[in-house]
PDB file of C-alpha atoms (C1' of nucleotides) in Angstrom:
ATOM      1  CA  MET A  29      16.113  -0.949 -12.161  1.00  0.00           C
ATOM      2  CA  LEU A  30      15.811  -0.537  -8.389  1.00  0.00           C
ATOM      3  CA  LYS A  31      15.640  -3.854  -6.639  1.00  0.00           C
ATOM      4  CA  ILE A  32      13.908  -3.746  -3.111  1.00  0.00           C
ATOM      5  CA  ALA A  33      13.641  -6.888  -1.098  1.00  0.00           C
ATOM      6  CA  THR A  34      12.020  -7.783   2.194  1.00  0.00           C
ATOM      7  CA  TYR A  35      13.160 -11.073   3.901  1.00  0.00           C
ATOM      8  CA  ASN A  36      11.969 -12.346   7.342  1.00  0.00           C
ATOM      9  CA  ILE A  37      15.147 -14.186   8.092  1.00  0.00           C
ATOM     10  CA  ASN A  38      13.941 -16.034  11.285  1.00  0.00           C
ATOM     11  CA  GLY A  39      17.192 -15.566  13.145  1.00  0.00           C
ATOM     12  CA  ILE A  40      20.164 -13.585  11.587  1.00  0.00           C
ATOM     13  CA  ARG A  41      22.656 -15.765  13.343  1.00  0.00           C
ATOM     14  CA  SER A  42      21.577 -19.189  12.241  1.00  0.00           C
ATOM     15  CA  ARG A  43      20.918 -17.681   8.790  1.00  0.00           C
ATOM     16  CA  SER A  44      23.709 -15.270   7.963  1.00  0.00           C
ATOM     17  CA  SER A  45      25.350 -17.657   5.308  1.00  0.00           C
ATOM     18  CA  ALA A  46      22.053 -17.990   3.789  1.00  0.00           C
ATOM     19  CA  LEU A  47      21.758 -14.096   3.833  1.00  0.00           C
ATOM     20  CA  LEU A  48      25.181 -13.747   2.168  1.00  0.00           C
ATOM     21  CA  GLU A  49      24.422 -16.259  -0.419  1.00  0.00           C
ATOM     22  CA  TRP A  50      21.109 -14.750  -1.416  1.00  0.00           C
ATOM     23  CA  LEU A  51      22.791 -11.357  -1.637  1.00  0.00           C
ATOM     24  CA  ARG A  52      25.548 -12.556  -3.757  1.00  0.00           C
ATOM     25  CA  ARG A  53      23.178 -14.338  -6.184  1.00  0.00           C
ATOM     26  CA  GLU A  54      20.070 -11.703  -6.302  1.00  0.00           C
ATOM     27  CA  ALA A  55      22.191  -8.691  -5.670  1.00  0.00           C
ATOM     28  CA  PRO A  56      19.090  -6.391  -4.183  1.00  0.00           C
ATOM     29  CA  ASP A  57      19.751  -2.827  -3.984  1.00  0.00           C
ATOM     30  CA  ILE A  58      17.825  -2.505  -0.807  1.00  0.00           C
ATOM     31  CA  VAL A  59      16.813  -5.133   1.756  1.00  0.00           C
ATOM     32  CA  CYS A  60      14.528  -5.119   4.743  1.00  0.00           C
ATOM     33  CA  LEU A  61      15.028  -7.910   7.236  1.00  0.00           C
ATOM     34  CA  GLN A  62      12.815  -8.985  10.004  1.00  0.00           C
ATOM     35  CA  GLU A  63      13.002 -11.365  13.082  1.00  0.00           C
ATOM     36  CA  LEU A  64      16.740 -10.797  13.520  1.00  0.00           C
ATOM     37  CA  LYS A  65      16.226 -12.618  16.942  1.00  0.00           C
ATOM     38  CA  ALA A  66      19.393 -11.173  18.138  1.00  0.00           C
ATOM     39  CA  PRO A  67      20.738  -8.103  20.262  1.00  0.00           C
ATOM     40  CA  ASP A  68      22.594  -5.392  18.260  1.00  0.00           C
ATOM     41  CA  PRO A  69      26.018  -6.633  18.833  1.00  0.00           C
ATOM     42  CA  ALA A  70      25.328 -10.008  17.522  1.00  0.00           C
ATOM     43  CA  PHE A  71      24.377  -8.341  14.058  1.00  0.00           C
ATOM     44  CA  PRO A  72      27.004  -9.470  11.436  1.00  0.00           C
ATOM     45  CA  ALA A  73      27.819  -6.129  10.164  1.00  0.00           C
ATOM     46  CA  ASP A  74      31.232  -6.784   9.057  1.00  0.00           C
ATOM     47  CA  ALA A  75      30.259  -9.811   6.717  1.00  0.00           C
ATOM     48  CA  ILE A  76      27.483  -7.970   5.385  1.00  0.00           C
ATOM     49  CA  ARG A  77      29.899  -4.898   4.815  1.00  0.00           C
ATOM     50  CA  GLU A  78      32.323  -7.294   3.109  1.00  0.00           C
ATOM     51  CA  ALA A  79      29.352  -8.436   0.778  1.00  0.00           C
ATOM     52  CA  GLY A  80      29.066  -4.757  -0.261  1.00  0.00           C
ATOM     53  CA  TYR A  81      26.102  -3.510   1.722  1.00  0.00           C
ATOM     54  CA  GLY A  82      25.769  -1.063   4.437  1.00  0.00           C
ATOM     55  CA  ALA A  83      23.416  -1.563   7.187  1.00  0.00           C
ATOM     56  CA  ILE A  84      21.327  -0.123  10.132  1.00  0.00           C
ATOM     57  CA  TRP A  85      19.538  -2.520  12.470  1.00  0.00           C
ATOM     58  CA  HIS A  86      17.582  -2.495  15.631  1.00  0.00           C
ATOM     59  CA  GLY A  87      18.076  -5.653  17.456  1.00  0.00           C
ATOM     60  CA  GLN A  88      16.432  -7.431  20.477  1.00  0.00           C
ATOM     61  CA  VAL A  89      17.347 -10.443  22.753  1.00  0.00           C
ATOM     62  CA  SER A  90      15.453 -13.585  21.555  1.00  0.00           C
ATOM     63  CA  TRP A  91      12.707 -11.830  19.379  1.00  0.00           C
ATOM     64  CA  ASN A  92      11.876  -9.211  16.950  1.00  0.00           C
ATOM     65  CA  GLY A  93      14.594  -7.136  15.339  1.00  0.00           C
ATOM     66  CA  VAL A  94      14.685  -5.405  12.157  1.00  0.00           C
ATOM     67  CA  ALA A  95      17.360  -4.103   9.716  1.00  0.00           C
ATOM     68  CA  ILE A  96      17.729  -2.167   6.389  1.00  0.00           C
ATOM     69  CA  LEU A  97      20.785  -3.133   4.017  1.00  0.00           C
ATOM     70  CA  ALA A  98      21.691  -0.840   1.219  1.00  0.00           C
ATOM     71  CA  LYS A  99      24.116  -1.870  -1.802  1.00  0.00           C
ATOM     72  CA  GLY A 100      27.224   0.316  -1.853  1.00  0.00           C
ATOM     73  CA  MET A 101      26.219   3.000   0.922  1.00  0.00           C
ATOM     74  CA  ASP A 102      25.075   3.467   4.398  1.00  0.00           C
ATOM     75  CA  PRO A 103      21.353   3.786   4.657  1.00  0.00           C
ATOM     76  CA  ILE A 104      20.420   7.090   6.318  1.00  0.00           C
ATOM     77  CA  GLU A 105      18.350   6.192   9.261  1.00  0.00           C
ATOM     78  CA  SER A 106      15.204   8.441   9.551  1.00  0.00           C
ATOM     79  CA  ARG A 107      13.374   6.631  12.492  1.00  0.00           C
ATOM     80  CA  ARG A 108      13.575   3.526  14.528  1.00  0.00           C
ATOM     81  CA  GLY A 109      10.399   2.573  16.430  1.00  0.00           C
ATOM     82  CA  LEU A 110       7.005   3.345  15.510  1.00  0.00           C
ATOM     83  CA  PRO A 111       5.321   6.564  17.240  1.00  0.00           C
ATOM     84  CA  GLY A 112       2.307   6.305  19.305  1.00  0.00           C
ATOM     85  CA  ASP A 113       3.441   4.438  22.280  1.00  0.00           C
ATOM     86  CA  LYS A 114       6.592   5.301  24.375  1.00  0.00           C
ATOM     87  CA  GLY A 115       6.007   1.918  26.369  1.00  0.00           C
ATOM     88  CA  ASP A 116       6.400  -0.327  23.403  1.00  0.00           C
ATOM     89  CA  THR A 117       9.992  -1.727  23.639  1.00  0.00           C
ATOM     90  CA  GLN A 118       9.685  -4.258  20.813  1.00  0.00           C
ATOM     91  CA  SER A 119      11.791  -3.636  18.033  1.00  0.00           C
ATOM     92  CA  ARG A 120       9.554  -3.845  15.142  1.00  0.00           C
ATOM     93  CA  TYR A 121      10.234  -0.670  12.903  1.00  0.00           C
ATOM     94  CA  ILE A 122      13.137   1.109  11.248  1.00  0.00           C
ATOM     95  CA  GLU A 123      13.356   3.447   8.538  1.00  0.00           C
ATOM     96  CA  ALA A 124      15.770   5.025   6.214  1.00  0.00           C
ATOM     97  CA  ALA A 125      16.596   6.801   2.893  1.00  0.00           C
ATOM     98  CA  ALA A 126      18.814   4.938   0.374  1.00  0.00           C
ATOM     99  CA  HIS A 127      19.088   4.944  -3.501  1.00  0.00           C
ATOM    100  CA  GLY A 128      16.588   7.822  -3.746  1.00  0.00           C
ATOM    101  CA  VAL A 129      13.657   6.341  -1.788  1.00  0.00           C
ATOM    102  CA  LEU A 130      12.401   6.059   1.629  1.00  0.00           C
ATOM    103  CA  VAL A 131      12.167   2.786   3.154  1.00  0.00           C
ATOM    104  CA  GLY A 132       9.886   1.704   6.109  1.00  0.00           C
ATOM    105  CA  CYS A 133      10.732  -1.815   7.402  1.00  0.00           C
ATOM    106  CA  LEU A 134       8.383  -3.336   9.744  1.00  0.00           C
ATOM    107  CA  TYR A 135       7.548  -6.354  11.449  1.00  0.00           C
ATOM    108  CA  LEU A 136       4.060  -6.373  12.390  1.00  0.00           C
ATOM    109  CA  PRO A 137       2.966  -8.512  15.483  1.00  0.00           C
ATOM    110  CA  ASN A 138       1.840 -12.075  15.021  1.00  0.00           C
ATOM    111  CA  GLY A 139      -1.186 -11.769  17.344  1.00  0.00           C
ATOM    112  CA  ASN A 140      -1.608 -15.518  18.187  1.00  0.00           C
ATOM    113  CA  PRO A 141      -3.226 -16.621  20.115  1.00  0.00           C
ATOM    114  CA  GLN A 142      -6.377 -14.880  19.617  1.00  0.00           C
ATOM    115  CA  PRO A 143      -8.570 -13.279  21.190  1.00  0.00           C
ATOM    116  CA  GLY A 144      -6.101 -12.197  23.999  1.00  0.00           C
ATOM    117  CA  PRO A 145      -3.573  -9.541  24.873  1.00  0.00           C
ATOM    118  CA  LYS A 146      -1.121 -10.454  21.810  1.00  0.00           C
ATOM    119  CA  PHE A 147      -4.056  -9.955  19.503  1.00  0.00           C
ATOM    120  CA  ASP A 148      -4.949  -6.616  21.213  1.00  0.00           C
ATOM    121  CA  TYR A 149      -1.153  -5.664  20.926  1.00  0.00           C
ATOM    122  CA  LYS A 150      -1.370  -6.635  17.150  1.00  0.00           C
ATOM    123  CA  LEU A 151      -4.464  -4.418  16.387  1.00  0.00           C
ATOM    124  CA  ALA A 152      -2.975  -1.608  18.390  1.00  0.00           C
ATOM    125  CA  TRP A 153       0.270  -1.817  16.678  1.00  0.00           C
ATOM    126  CA  PHE A 154      -1.517  -1.870  13.268  1.00  0.00           C
ATOM    127  CA  GLU A 155      -3.566   1.154  14.233  1.00  0.00           C
ATOM    128  CA  ARG A 156      -0.371   2.999  15.080  1.00  0.00           C
ATOM    129  CA  LEU A 157       1.104   2.131  11.615  1.00  0.00           C
ATOM    130  CA  ILE A 158      -1.924   3.270   9.880  1.00  0.00           C
ATOM    131  CA  ALA A 159      -1.758   6.644  11.699  1.00  0.00           C
ATOM    132  CA  TYR A 160       2.085   7.144  10.821  1.00  0.00           C
ATOM    133  CA  ALA A 161       1.840   5.795   7.329  1.00  0.00           C
ATOM    134  CA  ALA A 162      -0.776   8.314   6.266  1.00  0.00           C
ATOM    135  CA  GLY A 163       2.153  11.026   6.653  1.00  0.00           C
ATOM    136  CA  LEU A 164       4.501   8.888   4.692  1.00  0.00           C
ATOM    137  CA  HIS A 165       1.798   8.319   1.891  1.00  0.00           C
ATOM    138  CA  ASP A 166       1.363  12.163   1.700  1.00  0.00           C
ATOM    139  CA  SER A 167       4.783  13.110   2.135  1.00  0.00           C
ATOM    140  CA  GLY A 168       5.730  13.703  -1.579  1.00  0.00           C
ATOM    141  CA  HIS A 169       8.696  11.531  -1.214  1.00  0.00           C
ATOM    142  CA  PRO A 170       9.034   8.053  -2.948  1.00  0.00           C
ATOM    143  CA  VAL A 171       8.103   5.714  -0.049  1.00  0.00           C
ATOM    144  CA  VAL A 172       7.999   1.959   0.194  1.00  0.00           C
ATOM    145  CA  LEU A 173       6.538   0.117   3.314  1.00  0.00           C
ATOM    146  CA  ALA A 174       8.180  -3.201   3.254  1.00  0.00           C
ATOM    147  CA  GLY A 175       8.009  -6.024   5.824  1.00  0.00           C
ATOM    148  CA  ASP A 176       6.166  -9.088   7.370  1.00  0.00           C
ATOM    149  CA  PHE A 177       2.762  -7.894   7.990  1.00  0.00           C
ATOM    150  CA  ASN A 178       1.604 -10.889   9.413  1.00  0.00           C
ATOM    151  CA  VAL A 179      -1.707 -10.680   7.657  1.00  0.00           C
ATOM    152  CA  VAL A 180      -3.117 -12.690   4.806  1.00  0.00           C
ATOM    153  CA  PRO A 181      -4.970 -10.078   2.912  1.00  0.00           C
ATOM    154  CA  THR A 182      -7.512 -12.484   1.359  1.00  0.00           C
ATOM    155  CA  ASP A 183      -8.393 -16.042   0.786  1.00  0.00           C
ATOM    156  CA  GLU A 184      -6.668 -15.831  -2.403  1.00  0.00           C
ATOM    157  CA  ASP A 185      -3.447 -15.350  -0.454  1.00  0.00           C
ATOM    158  CA  ILE A 186      -3.370 -18.834   1.116  1.00  0.00           C
ATOM    159  CA  TYR A 187      -3.452 -22.554   0.008  1.00  0.00           C
ATOM    160  CA  ASN A 188      -6.474 -23.086   2.139  1.00  0.00           C
ATOM    161  CA  PRO A 189      -8.075 -20.992   4.740  1.00  0.00           C
ATOM    162  CA  LYS A 190     -10.076 -23.633   6.484  1.00  0.00           C
ATOM    163  CA  SER A 191      -7.166 -24.646   8.819  1.00  0.00           C
ATOM    164  CA  TRP A 192      -6.564 -21.193   9.737  1.00  0.00           C
ATOM    165  CA  LEU A 193      -9.701 -19.576  10.115  1.00  0.00           C
ATOM    166  CA  LYS A 194      -9.078 -18.920  13.999  1.00  0.00           C
ATOM    167  CA  ASP A 195      -5.496 -17.759  13.251  1.00  0.00           C
ATOM    168  CA  ALA A 196      -4.737 -13.981  14.048  1.00  0.00           C
ATOM    169  CA  LEU A 197      -3.367 -13.808  10.407  1.00  0.00           C
ATOM    170  CA  LEU A 198      -6.737 -14.021   8.797  1.00  0.00           C
ATOM    171  CA  GLN A 199      -9.223 -12.466  11.418  1.00  0.00           C
ATOM    172  CA  PRO A 200     -11.525  -9.816   9.976  1.00  0.00           C
ATOM    173  CA  GLU A 201     -10.128  -7.178  12.195  1.00  0.00           C
ATOM    174  CA  SER A 202      -6.535  -7.942  10.729  1.00  0.00           C
ATOM    175  CA  ARG A 203      -7.626  -7.891   7.312  1.00  0.00           C
ATOM    176  CA  GLU A 204      -9.757  -4.746   8.130  1.00  0.00           C
ATOM    177  CA  CYS A 205      -6.630  -2.929   9.249  1.00  0.00           C
ATOM    178  CA  TYR A 206      -4.820  -4.030   6.036  1.00  0.00           C
ATOM    179  CA  ARG A 207      -7.586  -2.749   3.925  1.00  0.00           C
ATOM    180  CA  TRP A 208      -7.538   0.533   5.761  1.00  0.00           C
ATOM    181  CA  LEU A 209      -3.897   1.112   5.199  1.00  0.00           C
ATOM    182  CA  LEU A 210      -4.047   0.370   1.432  1.00  0.00           C
ATOM    183  CA  ALA A 211      -7.206   2.731   1.260  1.00  0.00           C
ATOM    184  CA  GLN A 212      -4.648   5.588   2.062  1.00  0.00           C
ATOM    185  CA  GLY A 213      -3.545   4.806  -1.393  1.00  0.00           C
ATOM    186  CA  TRP A 214      -0.810   2.326  -1.162  1.00  0.00           C
ATOM    187  CA  VAL A 215      -0.296  -0.061  -3.868  1.00  0.00           C
ATOM    188  CA  ASP A 216       0.374  -3.759  -2.774  1.00  0.00           C
ATOM    189  CA  ALA A 217       3.111  -4.148  -5.309  1.00  0.00           C
ATOM    190  CA  VAL A 218       3.233  -7.835  -5.838  1.00  0.00           C
ATOM    191  CA  ARG A 219      -0.601  -8.162  -6.048  1.00  0.00           C
ATOM    192  CA  ALA A 220      -0.554  -5.209  -8.621  1.00  0.00           C
ATOM    193  CA  ARG A 221       1.953  -6.926 -10.629  1.00  0.00           C
ATOM    194  CA  TYR A 222       0.261 -10.389 -10.604  1.00  0.00           C
ATOM    195  CA  PRO A 223      -3.409  -9.825  -9.848  1.00  0.00           C
ATOM    196  CA  GLN A 224      -4.513 -13.370 -10.351  1.00  0.00           C
ATOM    197  CA  GLU A 225      -1.678 -15.585  -9.569  1.00  0.00           C
ATOM    198  CA  ARG A 226      -1.490 -17.546  -6.205  1.00  0.00           C
ATOM    199  CA  ILE A 227       1.764 -16.135  -4.504  1.00  0.00           C
ATOM    200  CA  TYR A 228       3.109 -17.176  -1.172  1.00  0.00           C
ATOM    201  CA  THR A 229       5.946 -15.997   0.844  1.00  0.00           C
ATOM    202  CA  PHE A 230       5.800 -18.131   4.056  1.00  0.00           C
ATOM    203  CA  TRP A 231       5.504 -21.866   4.465  1.00  0.00           C
ATOM    204  CA  ASP A 232       5.610 -23.183   7.964  1.00  0.00           C
ATOM    205  CA  TYR A 233       7.916 -25.997   9.101  1.00  0.00           C
ATOM    206  CA  PHE A 234       4.964 -28.107   9.976  1.00  0.00           C
ATOM    207  CA  ARG A 235       3.407 -31.002   7.819  1.00  0.00           C
ATOM    208  CA  GLN A 236       5.689 -30.600   4.833  1.00  0.00           C
ATOM    209  CA  HIS A 237       3.929 -27.515   4.045  1.00  0.00           C
ATOM    210  CA  TRP A 238       6.844 -26.347   1.691  1.00  0.00           C
ATOM    211  CA  GLN A 239       7.096 -29.607  -0.239  1.00  0.00           C
ATOM    212  CA  LYS A 240       3.277 -29.525  -0.746  1.00  0.00           C
ATOM    213  CA  ASN A 241       3.439 -25.618  -1.512  1.00  0.00           C
ATOM    214  CA  SER A 242       0.971 -24.935   1.198  1.00  0.00           C
ATOM    215  CA  GLY A 243       1.883 -21.282   1.793  1.00  0.00           C
ATOM    216  CA  LEU A 244       0.660 -17.845   2.863  1.00  0.00           C
ATOM    217  CA  ARG A 245       1.264 -14.328   1.371  1.00  0.00           C
ATOM    218  CA  ILE A 246       2.113 -12.287   4.399  1.00  0.00           C
ATOM    219  CA  ASP A 247       5.195 -10.421   3.268  1.00  0.00           C
ATOM    220  CA  HIS A 248       4.197  -7.266   1.442  1.00  0.00           C
ATOM    221  CA  LEU A 249       5.726  -4.082  -0.216  1.00  0.00           C
ATOM    222  CA  LEU A 250       3.484  -1.328  -0.400  1.00  0.00           C
ATOM    223  CA  LEU A 251       4.256   1.778  -2.774  1.00  0.00           C
ATOM    224  CA  ASN A 252       3.019   5.230  -2.332  1.00  0.00           C
ATOM    225  CA  PRO A 253       1.853   7.566  -5.439  1.00  0.00           C
ATOM    226  CA  GLN A 254       5.482   8.519  -6.110  1.00  0.00           C
ATOM    227  CA  LEU A 255       6.520   4.870  -6.713  1.00  0.00           C
ATOM    228  CA  ALA A 256       3.501   2.968  -7.832  1.00  0.00           C
ATOM    229  CA  PRO A 257       3.895   4.211 -11.531  1.00  0.00           C
ATOM    230  CA  ARG A 258       7.530   3.054 -11.359  1.00  0.00           C
ATOM    231  CA  LEU A 259       6.943  -0.763 -10.590  1.00  0.00           C
ATOM    232  CA  ARG A 260       8.032  -2.911 -13.386  1.00  0.00           C
ATOM    233  CA  ASP A 261       8.339  -6.283 -11.863  1.00  0.00           C
ATOM    234  CA  ALA A 262       7.972  -8.341  -8.493  1.00  0.00           C
ATOM    235  CA  GLY A 263       8.756 -11.750  -7.437  1.00  0.00           C
ATOM    236  CA  VAL A 264       9.506 -14.252  -4.686  1.00  0.00           C
ATOM    237  CA  ASP A 265      12.882 -15.836  -4.491  1.00  0.00           C
ATOM    238  CA  ARG A 266      11.382 -19.353  -3.773  1.00  0.00           C
ATOM    239  CA  TRP A 267      14.721 -21.023  -4.235  1.00  0.00           C
ATOM    240  CA  VAL A 268      16.046 -19.598  -0.844  1.00  0.00           C
ATOM    241  CA  ARG A 269      12.910 -21.286   1.100  1.00  0.00           C
ATOM    242  CA  GLY A 270      14.048 -24.511  -0.403  1.00  0.00           C
ATOM    243  CA  GLU A 271      17.841 -24.438   0.752  1.00  0.00           C
ATOM    244  CA  PRO A 272      18.771 -26.445   3.753  1.00  0.00           C
ATOM    245  CA  HIS A 273      18.089 -24.850   7.161  1.00  0.00           C
ATOM    246  CA  ALA A 274      15.930 -22.238   5.366  1.00  0.00           C
ATOM    247  CA  SER A 275      13.915 -19.604   7.300  1.00  0.00           C
ATOM    248  CA  ASP A 276      10.093 -20.344   6.860  1.00  0.00           C
ATOM    249  CA  HIS A 277       9.837 -17.138   4.734  1.00  0.00           C
ATOM    250  CA  ALA A 278      11.190 -16.448   1.288  1.00  0.00           C
ATOM    251  CA  PRO A 279      12.738 -13.062   0.135  1.00  0.00           C
ATOM    252  CA  VAL A 280      10.095 -11.052  -1.716  1.00  0.00           C
ATOM    253  CA  TRP A 281      11.313  -8.293  -4.309  1.00  0.00           C
ATOM    254  CA  ILE A 282      10.212  -5.617  -6.602  1.00  0.00           C
ATOM    255  CA  GLU A 283      11.969  -3.766  -9.318  1.00  0.00           C
ATOM    256  CA  LEU A 284      11.170   0.088  -9.716  1.00  0.00           C
ATOM    257  CA  ASP A 285      12.205   2.129 -12.891  1.00  0.00           C
ATOM    258  CA  MET A 286      13.843   5.146 -11.325  1.00  0.00           C
ATOM    259  CA  SER A 287      14.844   6.824 -14.590  1.00  0.00           C
ATOM    260  CA  ALA A 288      13.552  10.299 -15.280  1.00  0.00           C
ATOM    261  CA  LYS A 289       9.974  10.470 -16.377  1.00  0.00           C
ATOM    262  CA  LYS A 290       9.602  10.119 -20.018  1.00  0.00           C
ATOM    263  CA  LYS A 291       8.257  13.674 -20.729  1.00  0.00           C
ATOM    264  CA  ALA A 292      11.232  15.161 -18.827  1.00  0.00           C
ATOM    265  CA  ALA A 293      13.703  12.756 -20.687  1.00  0.00           C
ATOM    266  CA  SER A 294      12.298  13.568 -24.194  1.00  0.00           C
ATOM    267  CA  ARG A 295      12.364  17.344 -23.205  1.00  0.00           C
ATOM    268  CA  GLY A 296      16.052  16.844 -22.264  1.00  0.00           C
ATOM    269  CA  ARG A 297      16.734  15.056 -25.659  1.00  0.00           C
ATOM    270  CA  ALA A 298      14.978  17.634 -27.495  1.00  0.00           C
ATOM    271  CA  ALA A 299      17.033  20.352 -25.709  1.00  0.00           C
ATOM    272  CA  ALA A 300      20.213  18.582 -26.528  1.00  0.00           C
ATOM    273  CA  LYS A 301      19.224  18.512 -30.242  1.00  0.00           C
ATOM    274  CA  ALA A 302      18.444  22.153 -30.390  1.00  0.00           C
TER     275      ALA A 302
ATOM    276  C1'  DA B  11      -8.499 -28.718  20.912  1.00  0.00           C
ATOM    277  C1'  DT B  12      -3.626 -29.757  20.113  1.00  0.00           C
ATOM    278  C1'  DG B  13       0.913 -30.917  17.749  1.00  0.00           C
ATOM    279  C1'  DC B  14       3.356 -30.828  13.813  1.00  0.00           C
ATOM    280  C1'  DC B  15       8.860 -27.830  13.301  1.00  0.00           C
ATOM    281  C1'  DT B  16      12.524 -24.477  14.374  1.00  0.00           C
ATOM    282  C1'  DT B  17      15.052 -20.772  17.130  1.00  0.00           C
ATOM    283  C1'  DC B  18      16.371 -18.660  21.136  1.00  0.00           C
ATOM    284  C1'  DT B  19      17.555 -18.978  25.977  1.00  0.00           C
ATOM    285  C1'  DA B  20      20.198 -21.330  28.853  1.00  0.00           C
ATOM    286  C1'  DA B  21      21.406 -25.423  30.516  1.00  0.00           C
ATOM    287  C1'  DA B  22      15.982 -28.649  30.502  1.00  0.00           C
ATOM    288  C1'  DA B  23      12.106 -27.773  29.005  1.00  0.00           C
ATOM    289  C1'  DG B  24       9.716 -23.664  27.650  1.00  0.00           C
ATOM    290  C1'  DA B  25       8.161 -19.317  24.927  1.00  0.00           C
ATOM    291  C1'  DA B  26       7.258 -17.582  20.392  1.00  0.00           C
ATOM    292  C1'  DG B  27       6.510 -18.171  15.937  1.00  0.00           C
ATOM    293  C1'  DA B  28       2.386 -18.059  12.235  1.00  0.00           C
TER     294       DA B  28
END
DNA sequence: ATGCCTTCTAAAAGAAGA
């Protein structure tokens, strides 16, 4: 099984030991990280390499920052930065090939407060993502789009929408963008695996929301048609959120069966017998 | 309507997160 995870780490420097412990215990094959909150030279590449992972990263002072890790290999970078706005200097997208899949790692703008310029930027960024993702979807390659989308897709993805109704994460425009993206044919892997369950990936630091399990599902892994049939399992590593000094997000993961198709495999066995 | 809590920056409070 190929295990792919996404984790908004909320500061790579203050969370590097947590990252290493999680890598050691869960051993994902590919990891997408968001919110490094550090410039490129501060990325703990040596410690990550000692843990058995190659990495590429696109940092930024104070905010944003994304990275892709791959177990036992260096990810082959195919893009950094989303196309469509050369004036956009925020580090929010990085993409690489690793272990036979193409991985887009994204950190979609939060968009608060709304309305306002930050919300406009969120929607504009989302529209650029939708435009670019169409090509990825149709590329014929196995592609996963993973990251912090900063969208609560439906009211089933939050403990109680009432106190978040004015938040950028729940706005109809944000949700509409997410639906438009899925309408290209992407499969929301966690929701596909658990159609009915209440699943959260983020619990804010306020009001003991973690202790009360008052969470939101905003970190997603989307699969294109080459990968969706291979989905076998998905989950959230909630134990990471319960550790001392944890990020406000927990890692989200999927497992894909990347073995050859059954028809091809049976043909292979038949050929071997003959 | 705002703060709640946390990180980062930078040296004290402020911005940003979601």
